Amino acid sequence: MSKVDKHILLRHHEIPDIANIKTYQADGGFETFRKVVSTKMDPVELKNIVHDSGLRGRGGAGFPTGLKWKFVDDNNWPHYLVVNADESEPGTFKDREIMEKNPWQFFEGIMVSAYAISANDIYIYLRGEFWELAHVLDEQIELMKKEGLLGKNLFGTEYELNIFTHLGAGAYICGEETALLESLEGKMGQPRVRPPFPPAVGLYAKPTVVNNVETLANVSLIVEKGANWYRKFGTEKSAGTKVFSLSGRVKNPGNYELPLGTPFRELIYEHGGGIIDDRPIKGIMAAGASSSIIVADDKALDTPMDYESVPDVGAQLGSASVIILDDTVDMSWLINKTTHFFKHESCGKCTPCREGAFWMTSLTERIRSKKGTMEDVILLEDVAKNIKGKTLCALGEFSTEAVLSAIERFPDDFDAQVNK
Amino acid sequence: MTEVLEEKTTKLVNLTIDNLEITAPEGTLIVDAAKLAGIDIPVFCYHPKMEPVGMCRMCLVDVGMPMRDRDTGETIMEKGKPKIQFGRELQTGCTVSVSEGMVVVGYTEKVKKGRQDILEFLLSSHPLDCPICDKGGECPLQNLTIGYGSGESRFDLEEKQHLAKHVPLGDLIWLDRERCIQCARCTRFQDEIVDQPVIGFQNRGRKLQIVTFSEPGFDSYWSGNTSDICPVGALTTADFRFGARPWEMQASASVCNQCSVNCNITFNTRREAKSGGDLVIKRAMPRQNEEVNEVWLCDKGRFAYTSVKKDDRLTQPLIREGETLVETTWEKALDLVAEKAKEAGKEMVSLVGGRLSNEDYFNINQLTAHLGGKSLLNSEMAGGDLVSQVGLGTGSNIADMGQGDAILIVASDLEEEAPLFWLRVKQAAERGAEVIIANARETRADRFAKYKIRIAFGQETAVILSMAGAKEGIAVEFLADDAKVKAAAKVFSEANNAVIYYGSDGLGLSGSEELSKACAFLLSETKHTGRPNNGLVAVWNKANLQGAWDMGFRPSETLAADLKNAKFAYVVGNDPASKDILEKSLKDTDFVVVQDVRLSETAEIADVVLPAQVYTEREGTYTSAERRVQRFYPAVPAPEMTKPDYKITAKIAKRLDLSLEKIAASLVFLDLAEKVADYAELDYVRLAEVTEQWPIIGRDDLFYGGTSYQNTQGLGKQISPAIETETIKYEAFVPSVLSKKDEFLAVPVTTLYDRGSTMLSSEVLQPRIADPYVILNTADAEKLGVEAGVQISVKLNGKTANVTAKLDDSLAKGIVLVPRSMGIPISDPGSITIKAK
Amino acid sequence: MNALLEKHTKDIEDILKKYPEDQKRSAVMPLLYVAMRENGFVSKQDMYDIAEIIKVSATQVASIVGFYTLYHDKEGGKHRVQVCNDLPCALRGSGEYLEKLCENIGIKVGETTEDGLVSVESVMCLAGCDKAPMFQEQNPDGVFYHEDQTVESTLELIEQWRKQEAK
Ligand SMILES: Cc1cc2nc3c(=O)[nH]c(=O)nc-3n(C[C@H](O)[C@H](O)[C@H](O)COP(=O)(O)O)c2cc1C
Ligand code: SF4
Ligand code: FES
C-alpha cells in the first residue's frame, strides 16, 4: 500500500526520492496498474470508481472525470488518451512540478486511466517550453518499456499500451482541448466546433479523452484506495486535494497541495507567508490571467477555495492559479498585461476574440499612456461585453474577465488614469 | 420546399424559424433550414458546400427548446403550447442542427445587436475602400453592413491595419490583405473540396494572413473558385481586377467548351470605350448546375474566354488567287464551293473538329450524306457509338453515387482531362463509392481510389477484359497483380451502380477503340447498363465530340489517305494541317474549303475560307460526355460578315438542291430531333427548363453561396442510351502489343494547361503554360545523363524537337510521356529517341 | 531522399513511428524542431523537405511555422533569451530585470547582439511564476529554463556562452 500523508500529488514532500523508480516501486508503485491489467479488471468498474470518487477535472473547467470517461463512444475504435500538459495559463505551474518531482505516479495514473477507457495509445501533449522535461519523460518511458510496464502483451495479457510525448511550440490556445487535438494532428492549434466532443470524435476523429496532468495523477491512488478514501478530502461537491499555484505579491510563492475548500486566507497568509513587505492585499485572481479580479476583502479571504464557493465572490476557481495583487498594483496596468496576453494568444479563428482582443489592447494602451478619456474606459467595457458570449472557445471569454471586473470593481484606478 | 434535401434523409422534424412553421430533415443546420424556408441568416464563413466551422460568428440566432419535466420527461405546456426555454447566449446558426420543437429567432433586438457587434469587430480591421473594390456591388460584407451595421465607427481609424493590397497569390488570383476577414472559405475550399491545400493561413490572431508556398504560387486548377466564395474583395481574379463594376454588366448563359464536362457558365458582358464601344466579355462565372459543375469551374474554363481576340478573327470570305487568299463576297465564295462539291460528289469528305455545336454537325452531316461523301471526325479517341448504346442511363447524377457504388477510371488522368469529373468522382469516393483506377501511372485520382491497379501502357484493354472475366482473347500476359484485379472486379460487378470513365491516357485511336469495346463489354457482362448511374463515359478531350458521334461523324484510322484521295475537303472547325502528315495529304486534295474563326494553318493552304462564328456569338447545343444536351446563348455580337456554321452549311446545301434549316439553331434542332432518334424527345424549350436546386444560391444573398450564378436558362437534359438493355458482344480480341523497336516508347497524355490555341492566346493563362516538355523515368534519365529541367533533343515520327526533361519516379522504365498539344505532335504511342544535349 | 531526411534519417524515422501510419502529418511539429537543430531557424527548403516527408503541402508546413512562437523562419541570436514578462512574473520584478538586462547587453527587446550570440525576447508565461525573474534559453539544441535570475547571474551565463563560442 502506498503511503499517503498530507499530499496525494506532491508526495515528494514526504518521500523526497520518489522520482526514483525503485523508491516509487518500494512504496507499492505500479502495483495498481499491474493488478488492473493482470486481473483484466472491467473498465466499466474503473470508470465507476473514478466517477464515485468525485474527481473533477483540474484543467480548469472542473468537469467530473468519471462522467467524461463514460461518454467515450464504444462503437468506434481505437480510443485515445491525451494528457493535457500544456500548462500555459499565466500563474499555473503545478503540472510541471508533478511531472518533474513525482513522475511515476503521474505515469501510473495515466496508464490506469488509459486502461479504463480501453485506449492503447497515450499522447502526452506538453507545451514546447517543457523541452527538457519531455526528454526526461522520454527516458522514463524507455525505462518502463524495459521494466515490462509498457508495450505489447502486458503481464501476459492481450493488453498493449504505449506512451508518446508530443511537444507543442508556444501557443496558449493549445491548452484548449480541441485546439490541442488539432495541434497534435499537425495543424494550426485552432479550436474545433463542439459538439461533437472529443469522447465522441477526438484525435484522428476517434473517441478521445483529454485530461489534465493533475487530474490523472490522482487516478492510481483513487483506484488503489477507493472512491470513499478520496472523498475524505475536500468538500462534498469538490472532492480531493488540489495543487494551488500561488504567485504574485506574496512572500512565498509556490505550489501548495491543500484540500479543496481551504480558505484563501490560509493559502495566502499561512502557506504563502503573507504579502511582500506586509502591505495590504488588494485583489486575488484565482484562475490565472483568465480570472475576474476578486476584491480581497474579509469575505473573499474567508471564502473556501472550491468550485462552488468561488463564484460567490464573482469569480471561478479554474485551474487554481492564485495570483495575489497588493496595493502597489494598478488595475489599469494589470489589464494592460492581460489584454496583451490574450491578443498575443488569440488563435484568430473567430471574429470577436481576434478583433476584440486587439481592440481592448489598444484601448488599454491608450488609457495607460494617459491619452485616454472616460469614454475610452466605457468603450473598453463595451467592447469586452460585446465579445462575451459570442466566441467559439473560452479563450475569448477569458480575455474579458479581468477587464470587466477591473473596471467594475476598481473604478478609482481608471479615474486616476484618464483625462477629465 | 424541402424536397431537395428530403431525399437524403428520411426523418423530418418540425420547428419554427421567425414564427414560420417549417419541416426540415433532421440534421439540417439552422442556416440551411432557414434558407429553405426563405429566411436569410447572414453568414460569412459558412458555405453550403463545406463543413461548418463557426468562425465568423455572424449567423447568431436565439435558439429555444421545449422544456421537459425532469421526472416525467413530458413536454411542459403553457397556454396550449410547449413552453420554450431560450439559452443564455446566442447560438451560431451554422453549427447547430435543427431538432423537433426547436424555436429559432433571428429578428429580436438581442440578435440584431449581436450581429451588429460582429460586424463592428469585422470592420475594425477592414478598409473602407468599397468605391474602388471589385467586389463592390456584390459584396456580402458591404450588403450586410448596410443591413446591420451601425453606420459609424467607434474604432480609432489610425489603428487600422495597413497591409499589402496587391499581392499576386499566383498568376490568376490577387490578394488584398487588408480586405481579408479570415473566414477561411478559400483555404477550406482548397483543402476540403479540391484536396490541394496550396494556400493557407500563417501567423495567428489578428496577424492571420493568407499565404502560398507552392511553386508556382497558388498551384491549382481551381483557384478562380476561391474568388467566387470570398465574401469580400480580398481575392480577385487576374482578368477582372479593376475591370468593371458588377452592376454595369449583363449576364448571358453559356456552356464551357474546354472539355467534355460542359460546365455551365455565365458570361458577364459590358459595352466599353476601350473596345471601341463594343459589347465585350468581362468575366466568366460558374452557373449552378448541381448535376454538372455544381457551383464550380476549373481555371482553364473560367479564363478561356480571354483567348478570343478580335484582331485575329476571320471576318471576310477568302478565295485563292494563285499564291494568295483574297477577300471575296459570300455569294462568290459559296457558288464556287457548291460547284466544286457537286463535281466531287461521292469523293467529297467533310472533316470536323470537336467543338462545333450539334446543329452544325447535323447540317454538315446532312450535306455530306446528300453528296454521298464521308463524314469524318478529327479525333484520336473512339467509342462514341458505344457510349450512345451503354452510356449513362437517363437520370444519372454522380452526386447520387456513394456507398455501395463503384466507379472505374481507366486510361485517364481525370483531373487533367476533365477537371470537374475528377471533382465529382472524388466526392463520390468521399460518400463511400469504391473508386477503382486502372492506369499506367500515378495521377491525382489515386489519392481517393480504393483499388489502384497499375498496368503497363498497352494493357488497358486486357485489364478490363480480365475484369469482365473474358476467357478468350487475352493474349497479353497480364503483369498487373492479379489478386487486386480480381478484388476490384468483384467490387465492380457487385456494386449497386457502376460507371466507367475511360480516357485517352497513353492511347491513340485504335487503342481507345479497343478499350471502349472492352469497357462496354464489362458493363454489359456485369449488368451495369440501362439504369441511372450506370454506364460508360468517354472522357473526350473536346467539348462536343459525343455530339459529333451522335450526329454521325466518325474518326478515321486512314485520315491521311482519305484526305489525299478526296476531290473536295470541307474542313470545319479544326486544323488538320497543323499535323505534318495531314498537311501533306491536304496538298494533294483537289479542293479544300476551310470554315473557321481564325486563319489556321489549314486555312492558309485552302482554296476557299469561310468565316464562322465563335460559340459566344451565337446559339447552339453541346452534348456532354455524360450525354447531357445543353444550350448556350449568344453573349456578344458577332463580326458583321461572319455566320454560324450551320447557316453556312445550309447556304451551300441550298446551292446543291438540299434544303436545310438556316434561320435559327432552334429550328435546326427540330430537324435534328426528328432524324436522330436519341434526341427525339428534346427541343429548345425543354432544354431551357429549370428546377429548384440545392443549395439555393445567387439571389440577393451572395453571402450564402458566393457569386456563382443561379441557373435560370436551363439545366439541359440527359438523353437515354439508344438501347438500354442490349447486351454487348465481345469478339475475341488480341490486344496489340505496343511495339518498341527502340529503347523508349512515347505515349501521348493530356495536360489541361497545354500549348493549344486557348492557352497560347490568353494573356491571363499564358504565364501558367510550361515550355514544351516530356516526362522520363528518373532511372532512365540517370542512364542518359539527363537531369530534371535540362533541355534534351527528342525524335518522334521523323521530327526532331528540343524540349525540357521532367522526371518522375513513379513512371515505368522505358516510357516517355509526351503531352498532347505541347510542342511535339503525337497521336499514337510509338518509338522515340532521346539525346541529352 | 531529401537533405533533411538524409541528415537525420534515424531521428526522423523514430519520430514518424510515434504516429499511426496514415497520420504522418502529426510529425510536422517534431520535424520542425529537427530542422531547427542546424541553425536555430527553419529555412524555406526545410519546409519543402518536411512537406515531402509527411506528404502535405509546403504551405501547410509554413502555416505551422507561423502559428507557433517557438518556430522561427529567420535567423536570430544563437541563444535566444526569452524572458517571461507576463503578469505573474511582472508582479515580481521581471519588467525591471528585462530592462536592465537589455541595457547591459546594449540591445533592445527583439534585437540580436552584433556578434549574433544573443537575442533578447519578451515572452508570455512560462510556468515558472514562483521563480521569477526567469527566462528560457532557446538554442539549436532545445529549450532550457533558467529560473530565479538576477541581471548579474544572467550576464554571467552570457559570458560563459561567449567563452564557449570562442573555443
Ligand atoms: C484557452 C484555454 C486554455 C486551456 N489551457 C489548459 C491547459 O493549459 N491545461 C489544461 O489541462 N487544460 C487547459 N484548458 C482546459 C481544457 O480545454 C480541458 O478542459 C482540460 O484539458 C480537460 O481536462 P480535465 O477535465 O482533466 O480538466 C484550457 C481551456 C481553454 C479554453
Ligand atoms: S475565442 Fe479566440 S482563441 Fe478561441 S477560437 Fe475564437 S479566436 Fe480562437
Ligand atoms: S460562424 Fe456561422 S457563418 Fe460564420
CSV table of C-alpha atoms and ligand atoms in Angstrom, one decimal, chain A residues 55-65 68-69 82-89 92 94-95 125 127 171-180 191 194 209-216 290 307 318-319 341-342 345 393-396 398, ligand 1:
chain,number,residue,atom,x,y,z
A,55,LEU,CA,-12.8,13.7,-9.0
A,56,ARG,CA,-13.2,16.7,-11.2
A,57,GLY,CA,-11.0,18.0,-14.0
A,58,ARG,CA,-8.1,20.0,-12.7
A,59,GLY,CA,-7.5,21.7,-16.1
A,60,GLY,CA,-9.9,24.5,-15.3
A,61,ALA,CA,-13.5,23.5,-16.1
A,62,GLY,CA,-13.9,21.1,-13.2
A,63,PHE,CA,-15.9,18.6,-15.2
A,64,PRO,CA,-16.4,15.2,-13.5
A,65,THR,CA,-13.7,13.0,-14.8
A,68,LYS,CA,-16.3,12.3,-19.2
A,69,TRP,CA,-14.9,8.8,-19.5
A,82,VAL,CA,-4.4,12.5,-24.4
A,83,VAL,CA,-2.8,14.1,-21.4
A,84,ASN,CA,-3.0,17.8,-21.4
A,85,ALA,CA,0.4,19.0,-20.2
A,86,ASP,CA,0.2,22.3,-22.0
A,87,GLU,CA,0.1,24.3,-18.7
A,88,SER,CA,0.1,27.8,-20.2
A,89,GLU,CA,-2.3,29.7,-18.1
A,92,THR,CA,-0.1,28.0,-13.4
A,94,LYS,CA,1.7,22.8,-11.0
A,95,ASP,CA,1.7,20.1,-13.7
A,125,TYR,CA,1.0,16.9,-25.1
A,127,ARG,CA,3.9,22.8,-24.1
A,171,ALA,CA,0.7,28.6,-28.1
A,172,TYR,CA,-1.6,29.1,-25.1
A,173,ILE,CA,-4.6,28.1,-27.1
A,174,CYS,CA,-3.3,24.6,-27.4
A,175,GLY,CA,-4.3,24.0,-23.8
A,176,GLU,CA,-7.9,24.1,-25.0
A,177,GLU,CA,-8.6,20.5,-25.7
A,178,THR,CA,-9.8,20.6,-29.3
A,179,ALA,CA,-7.1,23.1,-30.3
A,180,LEU,CA,-4.7,20.7,-28.6
A,191,PRO,CA,-10.4,25.1,-31.6
A,194,ARG,CA,-18.3,21.5,-30.5
A,209,VAL,CA,-10.3,11.5,-23.5
A,210,VAL,CA,-8.4,14.7,-22.8
A,211,ASN,CA,-7.5,15.2,-19.2
A,212,ASN,CA,-5.2,17.4,-17.3
A,213,VAL,CA,-1.9,16.1,-15.8
A,214,GLU,CA,-3.0,16.8,-12.2
A,215,THR,CA,-6.4,15.1,-12.8
A,216,LEU,CA,-4.9,11.9,-14.0
A,290,SER,CA,-8.3,34.3,-17.1
A,307,TYR,CA,-15.7,25.0,-7.4
A,318,GLY,CA,-10.4,27.4,-12.7
A,319,SER,CA,-7.0,25.9,-12.6
A,341,PHE,CA,-1.5,38.3,-23.4
A,342,PHE,CA,-4.9,37.5,-25.0
A,345,GLU,CA,-2.6,34.2,-27.8
A,393,CYS,CA,-14.0,28.9,-27.4
A,394,ALA,CA,-13.5,30.1,-23.9
A,395,LEU,CA,-10.3,32.0,-24.6
A,396,GLY,CA,-12.3,34.9,-25.9
A,398,PHE,CA,-11.4,34.6,-20.6
D,1,LIG,C1,-8.0,28.8,-23.6
D,1,LIG,C2,-7.9,27.6,-22.8
D,1,LIG,C3,-6.7,27.1,-22.3
D,1,LIG,C4,-6.6,26.0,-21.6
D,1,LIG,N1,-5.4,25.6,-21.2
D,1,LIG,C5,-5.3,24.4,-20.5
D,1,LIG,C6,-4.1,23.9,-20.0
D,1,LIG,O1,-3.1,24.6,-20.2
D,1,LIG,N2,-4.0,22.8,-19.4
D,1,LIG,C7,-5.2,22.0,-19.1
D,1,LIG,O2,-5.1,21.0,-18.5
D,1,LIG,N3,-6.4,22.5,-19.5
D,1,LIG,C8,-6.5,23.6,-20.2
D,1,LIG,N4,-7.7,24.0,-20.7
D,1,LIG,C9,-8.9,23.2,-20.4
D,1,LIG,C10,-9.0,22.1,-21.4
D,1,LIG,O3,-9.7,22.6,-22.5
D,1,LIG,C11,-9.7,20.9,-21.0
D,1,LIG,O4,-10.9,21.3,-20.4
D,1,LIG,C12,-9.0,20.1,-20.0
D,1,LIG,O5,-7.8,19.6,-20.5
D,1,LIG,C13,-9.8,18.9,-19.6
D,1,LIG,O6,-9.1,18.1,-18.6
D,1,LIG,P1,-9.6,18.0,-17.2
D,1,LIG,O7,-11.1,17.5,-17.3
D,1,LIG,O8,-8.8,16.9,-16.6
D,1,LIG,O9,-9.5,19.3,-16.5
D,1,LIG,C14,-7.8,25.2,-21.3
D,1,LIG,C15,-9.0,25.7,-21.8
D,1,LIG,C16,-9.1,26.8,-22.6
D,1,LIG,C17,-10.4,27.3,-23.1
